């Protein structure tokens, strides 16, 4: 039977009206500017402008490099174009290029947290364009040239690199070159080829094509093994028609004149020309295991379907997102500039480009995280012919690629400010894109220093198995999978886990300490309507109960569950075994993180209508939870009122809770009743000088579960913040409950938190 090849997902259809509406509503364009300093008081204005601004002005006048310290220069890139080669649309002018340049600026911010400004220059003469950019260039930390026609783009980039003392990077050339080179590194690895032996055909002698060729030649591809073709055919020694100083170095001594002749026996085809130029017969004439990068946009030189009709051994890449192995420039330019800016590089050299290519190639060989699998419609890609280039939305790109670029800049002497601690730099990069990274990295580092044994209660689930494997691979501790051996090992095989014996599997029904577990559980439940056989059934059949018993008897230090059962069911099961800690409540805490602050919100999922005593317990438990994360808790007991205004029956319960905390003499700041806006205002003591909070609250105690749940879910849905959890706290042993159907990344996060939480024996 013929093996069926999965069809690629259909390319999303976008109408002209949708595109225009996207760019015009609710605000025209795609970018705006936000201040990085407060502008709320006269003092703020005096510092930001006159007279305070005079101080950094004088400092920069004395030492121009201080502009990196006192202005945004070090995190700013100018995206500059004259609109002479807009996408595949041609010369439509500077104004028409603005939507593309704005889009580029958005990508800089989204993927590398670089502030970017688009500049459209109405000038087609290369020298006049150079003069214009030269005069403004050093206002920025770097310059990204975009959509400039060839051969002017070569002249412009080359001269600007000499005239300004910052990185100048023409992405249409080098971005494509870097990504294609990364793919070629892995394609060569998979086909067992050496660069010095490769026979390469390049169709398209424009800016991108020649840049790709130059970069792969620096890896060892030999001049005599490369055939370059433009619209007039093969570029050979002695040819004079349509030749220039950039094509001439690639002319070789050959009698081949056409693309069909050039492709006979070729190992690699690099297509950066026009759609449909390559035929099936040409592909059939290539060497075994051919590498075909058909990168013309929007349609490739030959489609993957046409290639597969004649070759089942080809490795294929295109410029399109609806096929595997997309050569997408967004994998390169944000991270090239991030690394260059962070060492204040004078320029971007060949070594930095190659470092980026090698880093991308290496990342594609690593195990793929859940976030990337989601981008592939649930199919987890694995290093191989259909996955030689990382996905653009791989969250690891920001922390993996710039360090290679920065190191290359340092090694080649173009870095003004070397990085001393590369591991710390990687952590800072992760925080730039995801503000939760700082918290999660700190937790992971702590767990690695003191690994724990964690029970994964739903061990037969593929996502749980993958999370357990990742837990052990990252050095977080030992993972125990609960379930039947055959389904677990079958799923391990499907997941490609080569050493299934590396994970511990326990079948509750066959465990040798079941009698002991049953007696303990019966002693807890015999006065709650349970018979001994009921306890035995729970031990044998309920994986949450069995997992909790493992913890109680010292065989594990935490557990994670919830993938196949609802939160309430899991909590009910584990409470049959575990008690809550003294003076604390079993409750849920949600952690809300954005770049400005981190908030702990309780109780989000257990106590529906808490009493004043309950609220005091919730406040203590949440404050202690915040302390485990390294935060100094400032607790606000929230209400619709602020210090009795307006007066109402429900605020009295909040006030009573504050009085209870007064009697307990707790070791953290607290205040109430407070409205949410007042609690989060760091200057609220100007209006309420008697407030006991020394700053904005970071722990918010909601008056009821509905207000807690509504507020956290609104924050999560509207955006601007990341909501972690809810995390379960208050039980005598660490238990974390995932959402139904949770992905492996969430399960791993919850397992890590279970390992991070202190254990209690009281």
XYZ file of C-alpha atoms in Angstrom:
762
model
C 0.000 0.000 0.000
C 1.308 3.432 -0.897
C 2.245 5.496 2.130
C 0.044 8.555 2.469
C 1.788 11.884 2.870
C -0.048 14.328 5.187
C -1.331 17.334 3.283
C 0.013 20.669 4.484
C -2.514 22.949 6.188
C -4.237 25.379 3.872
C -2.824 28.858 3.786
C -5.152 31.239 5.648
C -7.208 33.264 3.203
C -7.112 37.009 3.792
C -9.349 39.359 1.839
C -8.314 42.846 0.756
C -10.994 44.290 3.020
C -9.687 42.403 6.038
C -6.143 43.613 5.390
C -7.239 47.246 5.021
C -9.446 47.092 8.113
C -6.625 45.546 10.144
C -4.380 48.472 9.224
C -7.023 51.157 9.856
C -8.964 50.069 12.972
C -9.182 50.903 15.796
C -6.174 53.193 15.181
C -4.448 53.695 11.820
C -1.103 51.903 11.541
C 0.582 49.253 13.654
C 2.907 51.116 16.024
C 2.815 53.800 18.712
C 5.163 55.160 21.368
C 4.949 54.728 25.128
C 7.068 56.619 27.672
C 9.383 54.570 29.874
C 9.332 57.048 32.760
C 6.384 58.377 34.795
C 4.946 61.718 33.691
C 2.522 62.211 36.543
C 3.981 65.139 38.509
C 5.732 68.445 37.949
C 8.913 66.844 39.284
C 8.684 64.140 36.604
C 8.397 66.782 33.895
C 11.315 68.742 35.334
C 13.502 65.633 35.252
C 12.369 64.544 31.791
C 12.766 67.948 30.176
C 13.926 71.287 31.460
C 15.938 71.749 33.643
C 16.844 68.103 34.408
C 17.554 67.077 30.824
C 20.520 69.461 30.677
C 22.585 67.134 32.854
C 22.684 64.138 30.442
C 23.057 66.581 27.529
C 26.302 67.904 28.953
C 27.499 64.395 29.826
C 26.922 63.138 26.252
C 28.599 66.231 24.823
C 31.707 65.295 26.788
C 31.518 61.576 25.882
C 29.272 60.624 22.967
C 29.157 56.940 24.008
C 27.156 57.964 27.093
C 24.160 58.271 24.763
C 23.844 54.517 25.263
C 23.491 55.057 29.030
C 21.217 58.107 29.148
C 18.973 57.646 26.086
C 17.137 54.825 24.343
C 19.770 54.603 21.591
C 21.054 51.224 22.740
C 17.661 49.565 22.223
C 16.557 51.373 19.070
C 16.767 50.324 15.430
C 15.765 52.434 12.422
C 14.007 50.527 9.625
C 14.828 52.516 6.494
C 13.623 52.119 2.894
C 13.104 54.073 -0.312
C 10.415 51.686 -1.549
C 12.245 50.639 -4.724
C 11.712 46.900 -4.128
C 8.678 46.417 -1.868
C 8.159 42.723 -1.167
C 7.368 41.209 -4.561
C 5.513 44.307 -5.715
C 8.406 46.295 -7.176
C 9.141 50.024 -7.085
C 6.026 51.642 -5.615
C 7.714 54.514 -3.814
C 8.711 55.456 -0.296
C 5.211 56.225 1.023
C 3.866 52.863 -0.160
C 6.628 51.084 1.749
C 5.471 52.500 5.104
C 3.044 49.636 5.975
C 5.889 47.157 5.413
C 8.368 49.181 7.462
C 5.832 49.556 10.297
C 5.333 45.800 10.147
C 9.065 45.265 10.417
C 9.166 47.557 13.453
C 6.380 45.535 15.087
C 8.359 42.327 14.531
C 11.437 43.838 16.176
C 9.353 44.609 19.261
C 7.404 41.351 19.314
C 10.328 38.974 18.932
C 13.299 40.800 20.489
C 11.852 43.678 22.556
C 13.699 46.200 20.359
C 12.141 49.622 19.876
C 12.065 50.418 16.179
C 11.116 53.427 14.069
C 10.338 53.280 10.367
C 11.874 55.927 8.099
C 10.844 56.227 4.452
C 13.310 58.235 2.318
C 12.044 59.711 -0.942
C 15.265 59.247 -2.840
C 16.260 56.661 -5.471
C 19.772 57.926 -6.133
C 22.118 55.736 -4.099
C 24.582 58.471 -3.110
C 21.864 60.909 -2.078
C 20.174 58.149 -0.037
C 23.488 57.332 1.655
C 24.061 60.975 2.528
C 20.595 61.259 4.086
C 20.954 58.135 6.226
C 24.510 59.032 7.237
C 23.306 62.298 8.781
C 20.663 60.633 10.974
C 22.140 57.151 11.436
C 24.012 57.585 14.683
C 20.789 58.610 16.428
C 20.023 54.886 16.584
C 21.697 51.754 17.891
C 21.399 50.073 14.491
C 19.991 50.449 10.975
C 17.895 47.823 9.188
C 17.769 48.532 5.444
C 14.713 47.119 3.742
C 13.095 46.796 0.308
C 15.809 48.632 -1.627
C 16.394 47.603 -5.231
C 19.494 45.830 -6.540
C 22.319 46.687 -7.227
C 21.869 49.951 -5.270
C 21.268 47.981 -2.080
C 24.830 46.593 -2.226
C 26.344 50.053 -2.665
C 24.191 51.614 0.051
C 24.934 48.984 2.682
C 28.635 48.816 1.926
C 29.180 52.573 2.133
C 26.975 53.114 5.200
C 28.906 50.428 7.078
C 31.988 52.640 6.660
C 30.243 55.942 7.393
C 28.305 55.193 10.604
C 29.627 53.531 13.748
C 26.647 51.241 14.345
C 25.395 47.956 12.826
C 23.962 48.372 9.307
C 22.130 45.296 8.065
C 20.257 44.840 4.786
C 17.800 42.156 5.788
C 16.687 41.274 2.260
C 20.255 40.084 1.680
C 21.516 38.717 4.936
C 18.332 37.642 6.710
C 17.479 35.133 4.014
C 21.126 34.068 3.826
C 21.333 33.308 7.543
C 18.139 31.248 7.694
C 18.894 29.363 4.484
C 22.415 28.607 5.730
C 21.020 27.271 9.015
C 18.726 24.974 7.058
C 21.557 23.877 4.795
C 23.749 23.009 7.790
C 21.077 20.609 9.021
C 20.191 19.295 5.558
C 23.868 18.454 5.039
C 23.924 16.678 8.389
C 20.834 14.608 7.566
C 22.104 13.607 4.113
C 25.692 12.939 5.232
C 27.236 15.626 3.038
C 30.315 17.776 3.565
C 30.215 21.396 2.427
C 33.447 21.119 0.471
C 31.918 18.342 -1.661
C 28.528 19.962 -2.324
C 27.512 20.883 -5.860
C 25.260 23.928 -5.547
C 22.990 25.634 -8.071
C 21.699 29.135 -7.324
C 18.725 30.330 -9.358
C 18.494 34.078 -8.813
C 21.542 36.346 -8.690
C 19.883 39.151 -6.760
C 20.743 40.548 -3.346
C 19.398 37.592 -1.344
C 20.756 34.891 -3.632
C 24.314 36.214 -3.766
C 24.318 36.771 -0.019
C 23.299 33.141 0.587
C 26.057 31.982 -1.733
C 28.697 34.113 -0.025
C 27.706 32.798 3.398
C 27.734 29.108 2.472
C 31.075 29.553 0.712
C 32.471 30.742 4.034
C 31.406 27.332 5.425
C 33.541 25.507 2.877
C 31.475 25.264 -0.309
C 34.008 25.589 -3.132
C 33.741 28.220 -5.903
C 34.123 25.658 -8.687
C 31.175 23.642 -7.310
C 28.715 26.559 -7.545
C 26.696 27.486 -10.618
C 24.815 30.795 -10.476
C 21.984 31.692 -12.854
C 20.209 34.962 -13.514
C 17.507 35.762 -16.071
C 20.062 35.261 -18.885
C 21.263 31.833 -17.732
C 24.464 30.531 -16.176
C 27.063 33.078 -15.069
C 30.219 31.694 -16.665
C 33.730 33.008 -17.156
C 33.849 35.273 -20.203
C 30.200 36.293 -20.083
C 29.670 40.059 -20.492
C 25.911 40.445 -20.808
C 24.172 41.744 -17.654
C 27.291 41.304 -15.550
C 28.364 43.494 -12.618
C 30.931 43.574 -9.835
C 28.770 41.436 -7.550
C 28.025 38.646 -10.035
C 31.516 38.490 -11.519
C 33.232 36.776 -8.531
C 30.862 33.821 -8.936
C 31.556 33.187 -12.625
C 33.044 29.710 -13.220
C 34.602 27.839 -16.095
C 31.723 25.711 -17.396
C 30.009 24.802 -20.655
C 26.588 24.677 -18.977
C 24.263 27.501 -19.965
C 20.746 26.634 -18.783
C 19.102 25.759 -15.484
C 18.256 22.283 -16.761
C 21.905 21.623 -17.585
C 23.127 23.088 -14.295
C 20.870 20.884 -12.177
C 22.089 17.566 -13.548
C 23.870 15.840 -10.645
C 23.503 18.865 -8.336
C 23.280 18.248 -4.581
C 21.621 21.564 -3.718
C 19.225 23.946 -5.443
C 18.867 27.407 -3.939
C 15.893 29.135 -5.542
C 15.528 32.886 -5.091
C 14.085 33.732 -8.489
C 10.556 33.294 -9.862
C 7.702 30.844 -9.548
C 7.527 27.785 -11.794
C 11.018 28.028 -13.244
C 12.027 24.528 -12.062
C 10.480 21.427 -13.647
C 10.013 17.878 -12.393
C 12.560 16.638 -14.928
C 15.161 19.010 -13.492
C 14.501 17.683 -10.003
C 14.690 14.092 -11.226
C 18.159 14.793 -12.666
C 19.637 15.871 -9.324
C 21.902 13.752 -7.127
C 20.498 11.276 -4.559
C 18.905 12.902 -1.507
C 18.740 16.340 -3.132
C 18.394 19.485 -1.047
C 15.895 21.879 -2.655
C 15.283 25.314 -1.167
C 12.619 26.857 -3.426
C 12.311 30.237 -1.726
C 10.638 32.496 -4.305
C 7.657 34.374 -2.841
C 4.738 34.179 -2.841
C 5.031 31.013 -4.949
C 8.161 28.811 -5.086
C 10.168 27.838 -8.151
C 8.582 24.395 -7.839
C 6.038 23.232 -5.260
C 6.797 20.522 -2.691
C 3.995 18.423 -4.190
C 5.676 18.520 -7.605
C 9.043 17.600 -6.087
C 7.568 14.655 -4.176
C 5.922 13.376 -7.346
C 9.372 12.533 -8.736
C 11.620 12.336 -5.638
C 10.812 10.794 -2.268
C 14.300 11.442 -0.919
C 14.424 15.247 -1.184
C 14.756 17.690 1.701
C 12.600 20.698 0.836
C 12.343 24.238 2.155
C 10.276 27.172 0.910
C 9.504 30.728 1.917
C 5.902 29.846 2.763
C 4.328 29.122 6.141
C 1.982 26.430 4.793
C 4.865 24.030 4.087
C 7.512 22.571 6.421
C 10.899 24.291 6.706
C 9.902 27.900 6.115
C 12.879 30.183 5.423
C 11.495 33.101 7.412
C 13.652 36.185 8.026
C 11.971 36.783 11.381
C 14.183 33.969 12.675
C 17.217 36.148 12.037
C 17.050 39.926 12.088
C 15.462 40.447 15.557
C 18.087 38.265 17.221
C 21.044 39.527 15.160
C 20.214 43.055 16.292
C 19.458 41.985 19.872
C 22.914 40.482 20.246
C 24.598 43.363 18.413
C 22.844 46.039 20.464
C 23.573 44.348 23.766
C 27.321 44.479 23.184
C 27.061 47.884 21.460
C 28.652 46.470 18.328
C 30.273 48.718 15.730
C 28.860 46.567 12.918
C 27.468 43.155 11.953
C 30.229 41.038 10.440
C 30.320 37.651 8.716
C 31.247 35.871 11.940
C 28.106 37.184 13.650
C 25.927 36.046 10.749
C 27.471 32.575 10.816
C 27.066 32.398 14.581
C 23.356 33.105 14.137
C 23.065 30.405 11.459
C 24.813 27.802 13.637
C 22.646 28.722 16.633
C 19.456 28.287 14.592
C 20.683 24.951 13.223
C 21.473 23.744 16.735
C 18.072 24.820 18.082
C 16.259 22.819 15.404
C 17.982 19.675 16.684
C 16.666 20.125 20.219
C 13.403 18.699 21.556
C 10.492 20.913 20.556
C 8.464 22.660 23.302
C 4.682 22.548 23.527
C 4.285 26.118 22.264
C 5.842 25.111 18.940
C 3.649 22.016 18.641
C 0.605 24.282 18.936
C 1.828 26.287 15.942
C 1.966 23.010 13.986
C -1.704 22.232 14.674
C -0.823 19.818 17.473
C 1.748 17.825 15.456
C 5.037 17.940 17.323
C 7.866 18.385 14.797
C 11.100 16.494 15.333
C 14.515 17.093 13.828
C 14.480 15.479 10.416
C 13.779 16.218 6.735
C 10.579 18.128 7.567
C 12.091 20.068 10.466
C 15.529 21.546 9.769
C 14.669 25.156 10.702
C 13.110 26.279 14.015
C 9.568 27.622 14.054
C 9.251 31.447 14.269
C 7.194 31.214 17.461
C 9.654 29.019 19.325
C 9.937 30.841 22.695
C 13.573 29.752 23.057
C 14.800 31.880 20.141
C 15.160 35.046 22.214
C 17.453 33.413 24.770
C 19.319 31.014 22.449
C 20.289 33.079 19.378
C 21.511 36.530 20.594
C 24.207 35.056 22.893
C 25.876 33.396 19.887
C 25.796 36.703 18.008
C 27.087 38.668 20.996
C 29.896 36.165 21.578
C 30.960 36.375 17.932
C 31.005 40.180 18.170
C 33.188 39.951 21.263
C 35.517 37.371 19.703
C 36.038 39.510 16.588
C 36.635 42.770 18.437
C 33.575 44.744 17.297
C 31.893 44.857 20.729
C 32.114 48.087 22.704
C 30.736 46.501 25.889
C 31.544 42.806 26.346
C 29.220 40.570 28.367
C 30.912 39.039 31.419
C 28.240 36.570 32.525
C 26.674 34.869 29.506
C 24.324 32.713 31.619
C 22.924 35.811 33.319
C 22.567 37.426 29.886
C 20.525 34.456 28.643
C 18.208 34.753 31.638
C 17.746 38.471 31.014
C 16.861 37.763 27.387
C 14.148 35.299 28.399
C 12.646 37.946 30.680
C 12.492 40.460 27.816
C 9.939 38.454 25.878
C 8.116 36.733 28.715
C 7.887 38.583 32.034
C 7.015 35.311 33.760
C 10.430 33.934 32.844
C 12.181 35.653 35.754
C 9.888 33.959 38.272
C 9.915 30.559 36.573
C 13.683 30.603 36.060
C 14.229 31.362 39.729
C 11.968 28.484 40.719
C 13.686 26.067 38.330
C 17.167 27.061 39.506
C 16.147 26.484 43.121
C 14.685 23.054 42.322
C 17.805 21.993 40.401
C 19.852 22.819 43.498
C 17.556 20.612 45.609
C 15.810 18.046 43.341
C 12.610 16.384 44.518
C 10.632 13.251 43.710
C 7.310 14.199 42.102
C 4.384 11.906 41.350
C 2.613 12.377 37.998
C -0.768 10.862 38.878
C -2.121 10.486 35.328
C 0.900 8.651 33.998
C -0.768 7.069 30.971
C -1.428 10.431 29.270
C 1.091 11.363 26.518
C 1.365 14.992 27.697
C 2.037 13.796 31.248
C 4.733 11.378 30.055
C 6.448 14.133 28.072
C 6.303 16.486 31.058
C 7.756 13.800 33.342
C 10.576 13.155 30.900
C 11.348 16.889 30.668
C 11.249 17.137 34.470
C 14.039 14.570 34.754
C 16.030 15.782 31.737
C 16.206 19.300 33.200
C 17.604 17.982 36.458
C 14.548 18.976 38.501
C 14.276 15.621 40.222
C 12.822 12.144 39.859
C 9.458 11.559 38.146
C 7.084 8.737 39.080
C 4.339 7.859 36.602
C 1.203 6.235 38.033
C -0.686 3.873 35.732
C -0.701 0.562 33.922
C 2.631 -0.443 32.455
C 1.523 -1.375 28.923
C -0.330 1.868 28.028
C 2.522 3.919 29.483
C 5.270 2.069 27.591
C 3.209 2.053 24.373
C 2.815 5.825 24.593
C 6.509 6.250 25.371
C 7.295 4.400 22.160
C 4.920 6.624 20.172
C 6.559 9.692 21.692
C 9.987 8.466 20.652
C 11.342 8.062 24.192
C 14.377 5.859 23.588
C 14.988 4.766 27.190
C 11.596 4.119 28.820
C 13.289 2.581 31.854
C 14.597 6.059 32.751
C 11.128 6.891 34.140
C 9.732 5.097 37.192
C 6.302 3.509 36.615
C 4.054 2.378 39.479
C 0.854 0.390 39.036
C -1.265 1.171 42.103
C -3.033 -2.202 42.017
C 0.274 -4.125 42.133
C 2.195 -1.967 44.634
C 3.692 -3.990 47.498
C 2.686 -1.524 50.235
C -1.023 -1.447 49.427
C -2.012 -3.145 52.682
C -0.174 -0.489 54.695
C -1.745 2.291 52.599
C -5.209 0.770 53.078
C -4.894 0.603 56.863
C -3.795 4.239 57.074
C -6.573 5.455 54.798
C -9.184 3.392 56.659
C -8.036 4.895 59.962
C -8.669 8.385 58.502
C -12.022 7.635 56.908
C -13.709 5.016 59.129
C -15.752 7.644 60.988
C -16.724 9.325 57.729
C -18.815 6.466 56.376
C -16.049 4.444 54.697
C -15.594 0.671 55.113
C -12.216 -1.070 54.834
C -13.105 -2.354 51.353
C -13.881 1.227 50.326
C -10.402 2.256 51.437
C -8.899 -0.727 49.574
C -10.785 0.225 46.389
C -9.536 3.814 46.588
C -5.927 2.679 47.022
C -6.155 0.276 44.068
C -8.202 2.386 41.648
C -7.914 6.086 42.454
C -4.583 7.390 41.211
C -4.916 10.712 43.018
C -5.511 8.952 46.346
C -2.622 6.563 45.685
C -0.308 9.465 44.741
C -1.212 11.360 47.901
C -0.496 8.226 49.956
C 2.948 7.945 48.360
C 3.664 11.463 49.609
C 2.268 10.841 53.071
C 4.479 7.767 53.483
C 7.608 9.626 52.403
C 8.008 7.991 48.975
C 7.533 11.281 47.104
C 7.645 14.979 47.946
C 4.967 16.391 45.660
C 2.386 15.508 43.035
C 0.686 16.910 39.960
C -2.690 15.922 38.508
C -5.811 17.371 36.835
C -5.252 16.591 33.154
C -8.160 14.119 32.992
C -10.267 15.138 36.009
C -11.753 18.421 37.128
C -10.120 20.576 39.791
C -12.810 19.860 42.386
C -12.586 16.087 41.903
C -8.796 16.015 42.280
C -8.916 18.251 45.348
C -11.600 16.051 46.939
C -9.481 12.942 46.309
C -6.231 14.273 47.798
C -8.057 15.694 50.824
C -9.051 12.140 51.731
C -5.351 11.619 52.502
C -3.829 15.015 53.263
C -4.729 17.667 55.841
C -4.154 21.398 55.566
C -1.286 23.101 57.348
C -1.884 24.723 60.709
C -3.201 28.299 60.515
C -3.400 28.079 56.747
C -6.200 27.317 54.338
C -6.319 25.028 51.363
C -6.876 27.547 48.604
C -5.877 28.736 45.150
C -3.488 31.589 44.391
C -3.185 33.117 40.937
C 0.030 34.953 40.059
C -0.452 37.847 37.628
C 2.748 39.007 35.906
C 3.514 41.840 33.527
C 6.596 43.968 32.988
C 5.508 46.494 35.590
C 4.579 44.295 38.550
C 3.733 40.864 39.942
C 0.498 40.332 41.874
C -0.722 37.422 44.005
C -4.525 37.096 44.007
C -6.545 34.857 46.376
C -8.696 32.853 46.818
C -9.470 32.122 43.191
C -11.069 28.701 43.291
C -12.033 27.099 46.613
C -13.767 29.226 49.308
C -16.923 30.629 47.734
C -18.134 33.083 50.398
C -15.379 33.475 53.006
C -16.088 34.754 56.488
C -13.890 37.368 58.162
C -11.921 34.543 59.805
C -11.556 32.875 56.410
C -10.275 36.092 54.848
C -7.659 36.460 57.565
C -6.522 32.865 56.969
C -6.424 33.466 53.206
C -4.333 36.598 53.733
C -1.781 34.747 55.869
C -1.566 31.803 53.490
C -1.127 34.026 50.430
C 1.483 36.196 52.150
C 3.515 33.104 52.987
C 3.075 31.857 49.420
C 4.420 35.173 48.074
C 7.390 34.902 50.436
C 8.326 31.526 48.921
C 8.710 33.356 45.598
C 11.058 35.881 47.191
C 8.516 38.716 47.470
C 8.008 40.926 50.507
C 4.217 40.774 50.823
C 2.140 43.958 51.026
C -1.397 42.671 51.509
C -4.509 44.617 50.526
C -7.883 43.382 51.768
C -9.993 44.508 48.825
C -13.501 45.887 48.857
C -15.652 48.287 46.839
C -14.927 50.828 49.572
C -11.767 52.574 50.786
C -11.440 53.119 54.525
C -15.205 53.162 55.017
C -16.228 55.203 51.971
C -18.834 54.296 50.943
C -20.224 52.487 53.963
C -21.881 49.146 53.308
C -22.660 45.842 54.935
C -20.157 43.765 52.936
C -17.163 45.973 53.696
C -17.680 45.281 57.398
C -16.523 41.678 56.859
C -13.291 42.947 55.307
C -12.724 45.334 58.216
C -13.280 42.510 60.663
C -10.678 40.410 58.848
C -8.161 43.229 59.290
C -8.944 43.304 63.019
C -8.302 39.565 63.230
C -4.913 40.055 61.590
C -4.193 42.790 64.151
C -4.773 40.277 66.931
C -2.555 37.665 65.291
C 0.393 40.051 65.021
C 1.483 38.735 61.642
C 4.911 39.475 60.127
C 3.834 41.228 56.918
C 2.241 44.523 55.862
C -1.527 44.530 55.420
C -4.297 47.080 55.071
C -8.014 47.287 54.326
C -10.667 47.964 53.380
C -9.239 49.236 50.070
C -10.573 49.635 46.550
C -8.354 47.956 43.941
C -7.182 51.186 42.282
C -6.129 52.651 45.615
C -4.339 49.469 46.698
C -2.289 49.410 43.494
C -1.380 53.097 43.599
C 2.143 53.538 45.034
C 1.256 57.144 45.932
C -1.990 56.406 47.761
C -0.355 57.403 51.066
C -0.392 61.027 49.891
C -4.182 60.916 50.191
C -4.267 58.384 53.027
C -1.137 59.095 55.126
C -2.326 56.681 57.826
C -2.143 53.664 55.469
C 0.074 50.904 56.812
C 1.298 49.903 53.337
C 4.695 51.322 52.400
C 3.988 51.023 48.662
C 1.604 49.506 46.149
C 0.054 46.225 47.278
C 1.351 43.041 45.655
C -1.003 40.609 47.427
C -4.716 41.136 46.757
C -7.254 39.341 48.942
C -10.630 39.257 47.214
C -13.817 39.418 49.284
C -15.302 36.348 47.536
C -14.400 33.681 45.006
C -16.464 35.247 42.230
C -14.556 38.527 42.348
C -11.216 36.658 42.388
C -12.148 34.414 39.479
C -13.660 37.204 37.372
C -10.702 39.547 37.852
C -7.986 36.992 37.021
C -9.823 35.625 33.991
C -10.441 39.146 32.690
C -6.752 39.956 33.015
C -5.832 36.754 31.224
C -8.326 37.294 28.386
C -7.803 41.006 27.775
C -4.020 40.696 27.627
C -1.145 42.809 28.860
C -0.462 40.342 31.672
C 0.237 36.641 32.107
C -1.794 34.728 34.683
C -0.059 31.712 36.234
C -2.062 29.156 38.141
C -4.207 29.011 40.135
C -1.648 27.302 42.350
C -2.914 25.139 45.184
C -1.451 25.932 48.578
C -2.198 25.170 52.210
C -2.043 21.359 52.149
C 0.513 19.547 54.294
C 2.229 18.215 51.148
C 2.716 20.050 47.828
C -0.049 19.252 45.338
C -0.634 21.127 42.081
C -3.710 20.687 39.894
C -3.531 21.468 36.169
C -6.411 22.479 33.948
C -8.274 19.753 32.070
C -6.391 18.737 28.934
C -3.292 20.695 29.975
C -0.293 20.755 27.649
C 3.033 19.271 28.686
C 4.487 22.741 29.314
C 1.779 23.547 31.885
C 2.152 20.134 33.557
C 5.908 20.648 33.781
C 5.387 24.119 35.243
C 3.034 22.758 37.900
C 5.374 19.855 38.704
C 8.257 22.292 39.104
C 6.202 24.401 41.499
C 5.298 21.277 43.488
C 9.016 20.518 43.762
C 9.741 24.125 44.738
C 7.194 24.309 47.574
C 8.470 23.533 51.062
C 7.179 20.319 52.615
C 5.516 20.351 56.034
C 5.133 17.561 58.505
C 2.807 19.339 60.931
